Tab-separated table of C-alpha atoms and ligand atoms in Angstrom:
chain	number	residue	atom	x	y	z
T	1	MET	CA	156.813	151.436	41.429
T	2	GLY	CA	153.218	151.094	42.540
T	3	ILE	CA	150.265	149.713	40.461
T	4	VAL	CA	146.648	150.143	41.329
T	5	VAL	CA	143.979	148.085	39.568
T	6	ILE	CA	140.323	149.173	39.857
T	7	GLY	CA	137.845	146.264	39.492
T	8	GLY	CA	138.337	142.767	40.944
T	9	GLY	CA	136.688	140.699	38.193
T	10	GLN	CA	138.173	138.350	35.594
T	11	ALA	CA	140.362	141.050	34.052
T	12	GLY	CA	141.566	142.582	37.297
T	13	ALA	CA	142.464	139.223	38.811
T	14	SER	CA	144.271	138.062	35.627
T	15	LEU	CA	146.151	141.364	35.532
T	16	VAL	CA	147.498	141.273	39.097
T	17	ALA	CA	148.436	137.586	38.745
T	18	LYS	CA	150.288	138.291	35.580
T	19	LEU	CA	152.226	141.124	37.048
T	20	ARG	CA	153.573	138.887	39.765
T	21	ALA	CA	154.168	135.985	37.288
T	22	GLU	CA	156.303	138.325	35.188
T	23	GLY	CA	158.455	139.116	38.213
T	24	PHE	CA	157.100	142.503	39.184
T	25	GLU	CA	158.163	143.160	42.778
T	26	GLY	CA	156.549	146.576	43.542
T	27	ASP	CA	153.288	147.372	45.341
T	28	ILE	CA	150.000	146.100	43.841
T	29	THR	CA	146.531	147.315	45.102
T	30	LEU	CA	143.404	145.677	43.815
T	31	LEU	CA	140.227	147.631	44.528
T	32	CYS	CA	136.933	145.532	44.488
T	33	ASP	CA	133.578	146.991	45.208
T	34	GLU	CA	132.124	143.487	45.675
T	35	PRO	CA	132.281	141.791	49.096
T	36	VAL	CA	134.062	138.605	47.765
T	37	PRO	CA	137.384	137.971	45.984
T	38	PRO	CA	137.328	137.802	42.159
T	39	TYR	CA	135.163	135.007	40.752
T	40	GLN	CA	134.091	133.622	37.343
T	41	ARG	CA	130.754	134.847	36.115
T	42	PRO	CA	129.893	132.255	33.383
T	43	PRO	CA	128.590	129.604	35.871
T	44	LEU	CA	126.183	132.246	37.311
T	45	SER	CA	123.829	131.582	34.427
T	46	LYS	CA	124.811	127.858	34.028
T	47	ALA	CA	125.941	125.306	36.697
T	48	TYR	CA	125.685	127.688	39.705
T	49	LEU	CA	122.236	128.948	38.802
T	50	LEU	CA	121.212	125.351	38.416
T	51	GLY	CA	122.480	124.581	41.923
T	52	GLU	CA	125.090	122.179	40.641
T	53	MET	CA	128.182	124.082	41.639
T	54	GLU	CA	129.405	125.203	44.984
T	55	GLU	CA	130.195	128.888	45.686
T	56	ALA	CA	133.820	127.982	46.581
T	57	ARG	CA	134.413	126.731	42.989
T	58	LEU	CA	133.468	130.066	41.579
T	59	TYR	CA	136.535	131.832	42.996
T	60	LEU	CA	139.334	132.321	40.527
T	61	ARG	CA	141.906	131.976	43.255
T	62	PRO	CA	141.836	131.404	47.029
T	63	GLU	CA	142.016	134.594	49.085
T	64	SER	CA	145.458	133.356	50.342
T	65	PHE	CA	146.805	133.716	46.845
T	66	TYR	CA	146.591	137.539	47.147
T	67	THR	CA	148.239	137.541	50.565
T	68	ASP	CA	151.026	135.167	49.392
T	69	HIS	CA	151.741	137.335	46.405
T	70	ARG	CA	151.668	140.580	48.346
T	71	ILE	CA	148.653	141.865	46.526
T	72	ASP	CA	146.685	144.272	48.642
T	73	LEU	CA	143.182	143.073	47.854
T	74	ARG	CA	140.620	145.510	49.188
T	75	LEU	CA	137.097	144.160	49.151
T	76	ASN	CA	133.950	146.355	49.628
T	77	THR	CA	136.099	149.204	48.345
T	78	ARG	CA	134.763	151.333	45.481
T	79	ALA	CA	137.139	153.724	43.679
T	80	GLU	CA	135.331	157.070	43.716
T	81	SER	CA	137.624	159.299	41.691
T	82	ILE	CA	140.898	159.458	39.687
T	83	ASP	CA	143.168	162.378	39.513
T	84	THR	CA	145.272	161.687	36.361
T	85	ALA	CA	147.550	164.752	36.919
T	86	ALA	CA	148.470	163.939	40.521
T	87	ARG	CA	148.314	160.141	39.748
T	88	THR	CA	146.069	159.246	42.601
T	89	VAL	CA	142.851	157.335	43.214
T	90	THR	CA	140.388	157.972	45.996
T	91	ALA	CA	138.720	154.893	47.491
T	92	GLY	CA	137.385	154.131	51.007
T	93	GLY	CA	138.255	157.592	52.235
T	94	GLU	CA	141.961	157.161	51.261
T	95	THR	CA	144.005	158.727	48.515
T	96	ILE	CA	146.134	156.039	46.887
T	97	PRO	CA	149.078	157.083	44.653
T	98	TYR	CA	149.926	155.121	41.503
T	99	ASP	CA	152.691	154.993	38.914
T	100	HIS	CA	150.426	152.897	36.679
T	101	LEU	CA	146.613	152.559	36.959
T	102	ALA	CA	144.620	149.794	35.266
T	103	LEU	CA	140.787	150.062	34.847
T	104	THR	CA	139.087	146.700	34.798
T	105	THR	CA	135.662	147.941	35.907
T	106	GLY	CA	133.600	145.544	33.782
T	107	SER	CA	130.055	146.270	32.878
T	108	THR	CA	126.544	146.674	34.350
T	109	PRO	CA	123.415	144.854	33.040
T	110	ARG	CA	120.824	147.040	31.454
T	111	ARG	CA	117.647	147.242	33.531
T	112	LEU	CA	114.105	147.724	32.506
T	113	PRO	CA	113.088	151.314	33.228
T	114	ALA	CA	111.152	151.840	36.583
T	115	ALA	CA	108.371	153.590	34.451
T	116	ILE	CA	107.512	150.158	33.079
T	117	GLY	CA	107.806	148.280	36.303
T	118	GLY	CA	111.474	147.421	36.189
T	119	ASP	CA	111.860	148.263	39.908
T	120	LEU	CA	109.185	145.929	41.101
T	121	HIS	CA	110.220	143.190	43.468
T	122	GLY	CA	110.856	139.829	41.638
T	123	VAL	CA	112.668	141.435	38.711
T	124	TYR	CA	116.282	140.203	38.498
T	125	THR	CA	119.343	140.624	36.389
T	126	VAL	CA	122.274	138.022	36.262
T	127	ARG	CA	125.633	139.683	36.774
T	128	THR	CA	126.857	139.164	40.340
T	129	LEU	CA	126.884	136.354	42.914
T	130	SER	CA	124.522	138.372	44.978
T	131	ASP	CA	122.053	138.760	41.962
T	132	VAL	CA	122.007	134.992	41.643
T	133	ASP	CA	121.726	134.270	45.339
T	134	ALA	CA	118.812	136.652	45.592
T	135	MET	CA	116.811	134.892	42.842
T	136	ALA	CA	117.574	131.332	43.945
T	137	PRO	CA	114.530	131.007	46.288
T	138	GLU	CA	112.235	131.816	43.311
T	139	PHE	CA	113.233	128.604	41.547
T	140	ILE	CA	110.341	126.386	42.587
T	141	GLU	CA	108.937	123.818	40.219
T	142	GLY	CA	105.669	124.892	38.621
T	143	ARG	CA	106.195	128.606	39.029
T	144	ARG	CA	106.047	131.036	36.020
T	145	VAL	CA	109.110	132.900	35.007
T	146	LEU	CA	109.306	135.518	32.270
T	147	ILE	CA	112.660	136.033	30.623
T	148	VAL	CA	113.183	139.317	28.805
T	149	GLY	CA	115.873	139.066	26.127
T	150	GLY	CA	116.894	136.219	23.873
T	151	GLY	CA	120.674	136.642	23.968
T	152	TYR	CA	123.031	134.048	25.592
T	153	ILE	CA	122.262	135.107	29.103
T	154	GLY	CA	118.489	135.019	28.538
T	155	LEU	CA	118.672	131.647	26.820
T	156	GLU	CA	120.948	130.127	29.527
T	157	ALA	CA	118.513	131.355	32.168
T	158	ALA	CA	115.674	129.772	30.173
T	159	ALA	CA	117.505	126.391	29.967
T	160	VAL	CA	118.163	126.407	33.747
T	161	THR	CA	114.622	127.369	34.753
T	162	ALA	CA	113.065	124.861	32.299
T	163	LYS	CA	115.354	122.183	33.704
T	164	ARG	CA	114.149	123.089	37.209
T	165	GLY	CA	110.523	122.532	36.095
T	166	LEU	CA	109.333	126.117	35.883
T	167	HIS	CA	107.068	127.399	33.094
T	168	VAL	CA	109.196	129.608	31.022
T	169	THR	CA	108.272	132.326	28.569
T	170	LEU	CA	111.011	134.209	26.748
T	171	LEU	CA	110.366	137.545	24.999
T	172	GLU	CA	112.588	138.800	22.302
T	173	ALA	CA	111.768	142.191	20.771
T	174	ALA	CA	113.893	141.598	17.665
T	175	PRO	CA	112.580	139.255	14.912
T	176	ARG	CA	114.766	136.394	16.196
T	177	ILE	CA	116.682	135.280	19.259
T	178	LEU	CA	120.459	135.770	19.085
T	179	GLN	CA	120.001	138.302	16.295
T	180	ARG	CA	122.930	140.467	17.414
T	181	VAL	CA	125.413	137.668	17.623
T	182	ALA	CA	124.498	134.821	15.382
T	183	ALA	CA	123.272	133.867	11.932
T	184	PRO	CA	119.592	132.913	11.414
T	185	VAL	CA	120.595	129.250	11.100
T	186	THR	CA	122.065	129.313	14.702
T	187	SER	CA	118.936	131.150	15.985
T	188	ASP	CA	116.762	128.550	14.362
T	189	TRP	CA	118.764	125.710	15.961
T	190	PHE	CA	118.471	127.164	19.503
T	191	ARG	CA	114.777	128.082	19.043
T	192	ALA	CA	114.051	124.548	18.207
T	193	LEU	CA	116.130	123.332	21.148
T	194	HIS	CA	114.269	125.474	23.653
T	195	ARG	CA	110.819	124.726	22.207
T	196	ALA	CA	111.655	121.010	22.533
T	197	HIS	CA	112.194	121.697	26.206
T	198	GLY	CA	108.836	123.446	26.553
T	199	VAL	CA	110.048	127.036	26.582
T	200	ASP	CA	107.464	129.454	25.087
T	201	ILE	CA	109.753	131.708	22.898
T	202	ARG	CA	108.076	134.762	21.510
T	203	GLU	CA	110.042	136.782	18.958
T	204	SER	CA	109.117	140.125	17.537
T	205	THR	CA	107.349	140.602	20.812
T	206	GLY	CA	108.066	143.694	22.932
T	207	LEU	CA	107.272	144.172	26.574
T	208	ASP	CA	104.785	147.050	27.232
T	209	ARG	CA	105.156	146.868	31.030
T	210	LEU	CA	105.319	144.773	34.128
T	211	LEU	CA	102.331	144.943	36.365
T	212	GLY	CA	102.082	144.533	40.167
T	213	ASP	CA	101.738	146.427	43.408
T	214	ARG	CA	105.127	145.930	44.988
T	215	HIS	CA	105.955	142.511	43.539
T	216	VAL	CA	105.554	141.716	39.887
T	217	GLU	CA	102.385	139.869	39.062
T	218	ALA	CA	101.940	139.993	35.309
T	219	ALA	CA	103.424	141.269	32.148
T	220	ARG	CA	101.642	143.184	29.471
T	221	LEU	CA	103.099	142.607	26.034
T	222	ALA	CA	103.239	145.141	23.236
T	223	ASP	CA	100.348	143.329	21.517
T	224	GLY	CA	98.147	143.811	24.594
T	225	THR	CA	98.417	140.173	25.816
T	226	GLU	CA	98.723	139.872	29.617
T	227	LEU	CA	100.729	137.011	31.099
T	228	PRO	CA	100.607	136.125	34.772
T	229	VAL	CA	104.183	135.778	36.050
T	230	ASP	CA	105.849	134.983	39.420
T	231	PHE	CA	109.164	136.558	38.637
T	232	VAL	CA	111.208	137.984	35.743
T	233	ILE	CA	114.829	137.622	34.664
T	234	VAL	CA	116.115	140.438	32.441
T	235	GLY	CA	118.911	139.755	29.994
T	236	ILE	CA	118.901	142.771	27.637
T	237	GLY	CA	122.539	143.514	27.337
T	238	ILE	CA	125.231	145.371	29.312
T	239	ALA	CA	126.715	148.821	29.456
T	240	PRO	CA	130.413	149.280	30.065
T	241	ASN	CA	131.435	150.792	33.455
T	242	ALA	CA	133.180	153.896	32.118
T	243	ALA	CA	131.673	156.731	34.277
T	244	LEU	CA	134.695	156.795	36.645
T	245	ALA	CA	137.138	157.180	33.736
T	246	GLN	CA	134.925	159.645	31.982
T	247	SER	CA	134.724	161.947	35.015
T	248	ALA	CA	138.506	161.834	35.175
T	249	GLY	CA	138.707	163.198	31.622
T	250	ILE	CA	139.782	159.905	30.030
T	251	ALA	CA	138.447	159.482	26.531
T	252	CYS	CA	135.342	157.261	26.540
T	253	GLU	CA	132.766	156.377	23.890
T	254	ASP	CA	130.664	153.290	24.560
T	255	GLY	CA	133.510	152.146	26.802
T	256	ILE	CA	136.971	153.325	27.742
T	257	LEU	CA	138.920	153.858	24.564
T	258	VAL	CA	142.184	152.067	24.393
T	259	ASP	CA	144.863	151.560	21.769
T	260	ASP	CA	146.198	148.141	20.745
T	261	HIS	CA	148.500	148.108	23.776
T	262	GLY	CA	145.646	148.765	26.185
T	263	ARG	CA	146.657	152.342	26.912
T	264	THR	CA	143.871	154.934	27.495
T	265	SER	CA	144.159	158.605	26.639
T	266	ALA	CA	145.723	159.426	30.096
T	267	PRO	CA	149.371	158.723	30.686
T	268	GLY	CA	150.028	155.721	32.850
T	269	VAL	CA	146.360	154.700	32.776
T	270	TRP	CA	145.347	151.349	31.070
T	271	ALA	CA	142.158	149.487	30.637
T	272	ALA	CA	141.135	145.888	29.882
T	273	GLY	CA	138.051	143.580	29.756
T	274	ASP	CA	134.365	144.389	29.309
T	275	CYS	CA	134.884	148.091	29.988
T	276	ALA	CA	137.444	148.748	27.277
T	277	ARG	CA	136.700	149.533	23.627
T	278	LEU	CA	139.617	148.402	21.480
T	279	PRO	CA	140.705	148.583	17.830
T	280	TYR	CA	139.928	145.365	15.873
T	281	ARG	CA	140.334	145.023	12.110
T	282	GLY	CA	139.786	148.670	11.383
T	283	GLN	CA	136.884	149.237	13.760
T	284	ARG	CA	136.463	149.698	17.459
T	285	LEU	CA	134.518	147.268	19.566
T	286	ARG	CA	134.061	145.796	23.062
T	287	LEU	CA	134.470	142.140	23.578
T	288	GLU	CA	132.327	140.801	26.345
T	289	SER	CA	134.064	137.501	27.067
T	290	VAL	CA	136.368	135.620	29.457
T	291	GLN	CA	138.833	135.112	26.675
T	292	ASN	CA	139.222	138.896	26.131
T	293	ALA	CA	139.175	139.756	29.817
T	294	ILE	CA	142.077	137.384	30.477
T	295	ASP	CA	144.195	137.878	27.308
T	296	GLN	CA	143.820	141.704	27.180
T	297	ALA	CA	144.542	142.042	30.964
T	298	GLU	CA	147.650	139.882	30.569
T	299	ALA	CA	148.769	141.949	27.608
T	300	VAL	CA	148.312	145.091	29.692
T	301	ALA	CA	150.266	143.607	32.549
T	302	ARG	CA	153.184	142.861	30.171
T	303	ASN	CA	152.991	146.305	28.570
T	304	ILE	CA	152.973	148.139	31.916
T	305	LEU	CA	156.270	146.249	32.482
T	306	GLY	CA	157.632	147.420	29.242
T	307	ALA	CA	156.925	144.657	26.738
T	308	ASP	CA	155.560	147.031	24.159
T	309	THR	CA	153.537	144.279	22.339
T	310	PRO	CA	150.076	144.865	20.719
T	311	TYR	CA	147.118	142.765	21.853
T	312	ILE	CA	145.563	140.930	18.890
T	313	PRO	CA	142.292	139.238	20.081
T	314	GLN	CA	141.731	135.590	19.114
T	315	PRO	CA	138.108	135.526	20.201
T	316	TRP	CA	136.373	132.395	21.561
T	317	PHE	CA	133.210	132.016	23.595
T	318	TRP	CA	130.981	129.228	24.874
T	319	SER	CA	127.509	128.672	26.189
T	320	ASP	CA	125.737	125.749	27.867
T	321	GLN	CA	122.086	125.123	27.414
T	322	TYR	CA	120.516	121.749	28.440
T	323	ASP	CA	122.990	119.111	27.230
T	324	VAL	CA	124.262	121.313	24.492
T	325	HIS	CA	127.806	122.789	24.734
T	326	LEU	CA	128.118	125.602	22.128
T	327	GLN	CA	131.624	126.731	21.358
T	328	ILE	CA	132.340	129.790	19.069
T	329	ALA	CA	135.653	130.459	17.487
T	330	GLY	CA	136.310	133.870	15.888
T	331	LEU	CA	134.005	136.847	15.367
T	332	ASN	CA	131.374	136.740	12.681
T	333	LEU	CA	131.254	140.527	11.963
T	334	GLY	CA	130.717	141.151	8.219
T	335	TRP	CA	129.656	137.510	7.323
T	336	ASP	CA	127.695	137.055	4.130
T	337	ASN	CA	127.366	133.302	3.781
T	338	ILE	CA	127.189	130.289	6.074
T	339	VAL	CA	128.198	126.684	5.532
T	340	VAL	CA	126.401	124.079	7.612
T	341	ARG	CA	128.409	120.994	8.464
T	342	PRO	CA	126.578	118.111	10.024
T	343	GLY	CA	128.606	116.343	12.769
T	344	GLU	CA	128.160	113.025	14.428
T	345	GLY	CA	124.759	112.268	15.956
T	346	ASP	CA	122.900	115.571	16.542
T	347	SER	CA	126.059	117.713	16.565
T	348	VAL	CA	126.497	120.400	13.930
T	349	SER	CA	128.661	123.409	13.105
T	350	HIS	CA	127.891	126.642	11.300
T	351	TRP	CA	130.901	128.222	9.487
T	352	TYR	CA	130.705	131.937	8.772
T	353	TYR	CA	132.352	133.289	5.706
T	354	ALA	CA	132.797	136.742	4.061
T	355	GLY	CA	133.126	135.737	0.478
T	356	ASP	CA	135.651	132.900	0.673
T	357	THR	CA	137.310	134.118	3.934
T	358	LEU	CA	136.451	132.186	7.066
T	359	LEU	CA	135.439	134.485	9.972
T	360	ALA	CA	133.922	132.206	12.715
T	361	VAL	CA	132.515	128.904	13.614
T	362	ASP	CA	129.520	128.089	15.920
T	363	ALA	CA	129.900	124.498	17.005
T	364	MET	CA	127.053	122.754	18.774
T	365	ASN	CA	128.323	119.660	20.659
T	366	ASP	CA	131.077	119.445	18.133
T	367	SER	CA	134.457	120.160	19.770
T	368	ARG	CA	136.370	118.833	16.822
T	369	ALA	CA	134.784	121.446	14.493
T	370	TYR	CA	135.459	124.206	17.139
T	371	MET	CA	139.142	123.130	17.621
T	372	VAL	CA	139.862	122.864	13.877
T	373	GLY	CA	138.042	126.209	13.102
T	374	LYS	CA	139.920	127.946	15.871
T	375	ARG	CA	143.264	126.790	14.664
T	376	LEU	CA	142.433	127.602	11.030
T	377	LEU	CA	141.373	131.126	12.175
T	378	GLU	CA	144.514	131.642	14.215
T	379	GLY	CA	146.505	130.642	11.184
T	380	GLY	CA	144.551	133.045	8.995
T	381	ARG	CA	143.433	130.102	6.789
T	382	SER	CA	140.096	129.641	4.954
T	383	PRO	CA	139.208	126.127	3.860
T	384	ALA	CA	137.191	125.668	0.698
T	385	LYS	CA	133.461	125.774	1.557
T	386	ALA	CA	132.748	122.572	-0.364
T	387	GLU	CA	135.206	120.713	1.825
T	388	ILE	CA	133.541	122.030	5.012
T	389	ALA	CA	130.027	121.192	3.831
T	390	ASP	CA	131.100	117.622	3.011
T	391	PRO	CA	130.624	115.445	6.094
T	392	ALA	CA	133.126	112.955	4.605
T	393	THR	CA	135.925	115.589	4.814
T	394	ASN	CA	138.372	114.822	7.674
T	395	LEU	CA	138.528	118.127	9.552
T	396	LYS	CA	141.836	117.479	11.210
T	397	ALA	CA	143.389	116.814	7.849
T	398	LEU	CA	142.572	120.374	6.823
T	399	LEU	CA	145.051	121.539	9.437
T	400	LYS	CA	147.897	119.773	7.638
T	401	SER	CA	146.961	120.730	4.068
L	1	FAD	C1	125.882	135.442	33.836
L	1	FAD	C2	127.069	135.577	32.982
L	1	FAD	C3	127.406	134.490	32.113
L	1	FAD	C4	128.576	134.686	31.266
L	1	FAD	N1	128.906	133.648	30.426
L	1	FAD	C5	130.017	133.788	29.696
L	1	FAD	C6	130.431	132.665	28.934
L	1	FAD	O1	129.845	131.538	28.905
L	1	FAD	N2	131.650	132.756	28.142
L	1	FAD	C7	132.300	133.942	28.237
L	1	FAD	O2	133.354	133.993	27.552
L	1	FAD	N3	131.915	135.044	28.906
L	1	FAD	C8	130.695	134.937	29.643
L	1	FAD	N4	130.376	136.052	30.324
L	1	FAD	C9	131.103	137.321	30.190
L	1	FAD	C10	132.309	137.365	31.144
L	1	FAD	O3	131.966	136.860	32.419
L	1	FAD	C11	132.730	138.791	31.256
L	1	FAD	O4	133.105	139.154	29.878
L	1	FAD	C12	133.934	138.938	32.162
L	1	FAD	O5	133.513	138.715	33.421
L	1	FAD	C13	134.472	140.350	31.982
L	1	FAD	O6	135.492	140.460	33.042
L	1	FAD	P1	135.824	141.954	33.573
L	1	FAD	O7	136.917	141.753	34.569
L	1	FAD	O8	136.076	142.838	32.441
L	1	FAD	O9	134.567	142.494	34.328
L	1	FAD	P2	133.806	141.962	35.578
L	1	FAD	O10	133.994	140.429	35.702
L	1	FAD	O11	132.371	142.440	35.474
L	1	FAD	O12	134.533	142.590	36.814
L	1	FAD	C14	134.526	144.004	37.099
L	1	FAD	C15	134.552	144.153	38.489
L	1	FAD	O13	134.843	145.571	38.753
L	1	FAD	C16	134.039	146.046	39.821
L	1	FAD	N5	133.954	147.511	39.860
L	1	FAD	C17	133.406	148.311	38.934
L	1	FAD	N6	133.608	149.630	39.217
L	1	FAD	C18	134.377	149.645	40.393
L	1	FAD	C19	134.902	150.678	41.089
L	1	FAD	N7	134.679	151.933	40.857
L	1	FAD	N8	135.698	150.364	42.176
L	1	FAD	C20	135.887	149.041	42.471
L	1	FAD	N9	135.353	148.005	41.802
L	1	FAD	C21	134.636	148.327	40.683
L	1	FAD	C22	132.736	145.402	39.517
L	1	FAD	O14	131.845	145.348	40.628
L	1	FAD	C23	133.215	143.975	39.229
L	1	FAD	O15	133.407	143.252	40.318
L	1	FAD	C24	129.262	135.918	31.218
L	1	FAD	C25	128.825	137.015	32.046
L	1	FAD	C26	127.800	136.789	32.873
L	1	FAD	C27	127.366	137.990	33.799
C-alpha cells in the first residue's frame, strides 16, 4: 500500500510519523512546497521573531528522521492536481499513485488588497519561516511599525516589536481586540497589558489605505488620520488551502469537508489540520491550532490503517505576550456568562459558561487554572460558578469531588 501526504506542516509531519509508529511498512511520500523540512509555526510570532530561538530548534524532526523511517520527503515540491478516479497526484512533473491520500495543506494568511497598498514593499504577513526572515531586518529600535489586526498573531507581533523598542500602533476594525475569539474581559486584560508596554491600540478603527511609492511610508485610517510608518505587519486571519481539493471535485466549503474520521467526500482521500472543516458539537468548524493539527492527523493515520475511531477534539491553545503565558482550554462557542477567578500575584483566569455548563478557560500566567479547567472539560464536568469565583477554593480539590 502507498500513502501520499500533501503538505509538510505540523499535521503532515504528525501523520507520517504516526503511520510508522503504528507499524505501517508501505511507501510514504510527503510533498512539501516549502524549501525546509516541517517546522513549528508558533515561535514565528514569539521567540523566533524576537530573535531568541535558533532556526534549528523550529524543526519538528531532523531531516534524518524521514530517511531513517523510509519517508520520501520531497521539499520544494508542490502538488498540482489530484485525479481521484485514477488515484494519482501530479507534483514536480511526476504522476504519483496512491492507495490513500491525506491533505494537510494548511492555510494562507489573508493579505490586504493591492488596491489599498497591500502589495507595497514593507508589508508583511507571519506564516512561514521565509516571511519572518524577510521582516527581521526591519526590527530596528525606534522605527515605527503598524500592525493591522488585533487577533493573537497581531498581538504577539505587537509584543515582540514593542519589546524590541519599536513604536507600535495596532489597528483593529472591530470594536475590540480578540473579538472573534475571546470575551470582553479577556480583551480588556490584553488591551491594558499592551498599553502598559506603550502599544498604541486603536479599536473600531479601519484602515483606508497604505501610502507610498514602492515602499510603504504612511497609513491613512478610515477616520482620515495619516500615520507615518516604516513597515506593516498584517494579521487579519487565514483562509484554508482548499483549492487543490476543490479542483479535484472534493467537497469544500470554507475548508475541505471531513467527517468525524477525517474522510473527505472522495474515497481514500483524507484531510487534517488547518485546511479541514470538521463536525464539532452539531456544527462544522475549522480549528486553527497545533493541538488540532497533531491530534486530527494522528487520528487520520490510525483510521487509514483501519482503526475506525472518531476524532473528538479536546481543544487547547496558548499565546505568549511579554511575560504573560496565556493558556486556553476548551472552545468558548456559545458562552453566555463569565466567571473571573483571581490567581496568585497578577495571574487570573476567565471561565466561560453557557448557563451552568463550563465551556472554556482563559488562564493568564495561571497554569493551575488551565490544567484543572482542561481536566474538568475533558471529564465533561462543570464546577459551581461560586466555587470558581472564590479565590479560597482549592482548584485541584475540584478534580476529586
Ligand atoms: C505565526 C503563527 C503563530 C501561531 N501560534 C500558535 C500558537 O501559539 N498555538 C497554537 O496552537 N497554534 C498556533 N498557530 C497555528 C498553528 O501553527 C497551525 O494551526 C498549524 O501549523 C496547522 O498545521 P497544518 O499542518 O494544518 O498547516 P501548516 O503548518 O500551514 O502546513 C501546511 C503545509 O502545506 C504546504 N502546502 C500547501 N499546499 C501544498 C501543495 N499543493 N503541495 C505541497 N505543499 C503544500 C504549505 O506550504 C505548508 O508548508 C500559529 C500559526 C502561526 C502562523
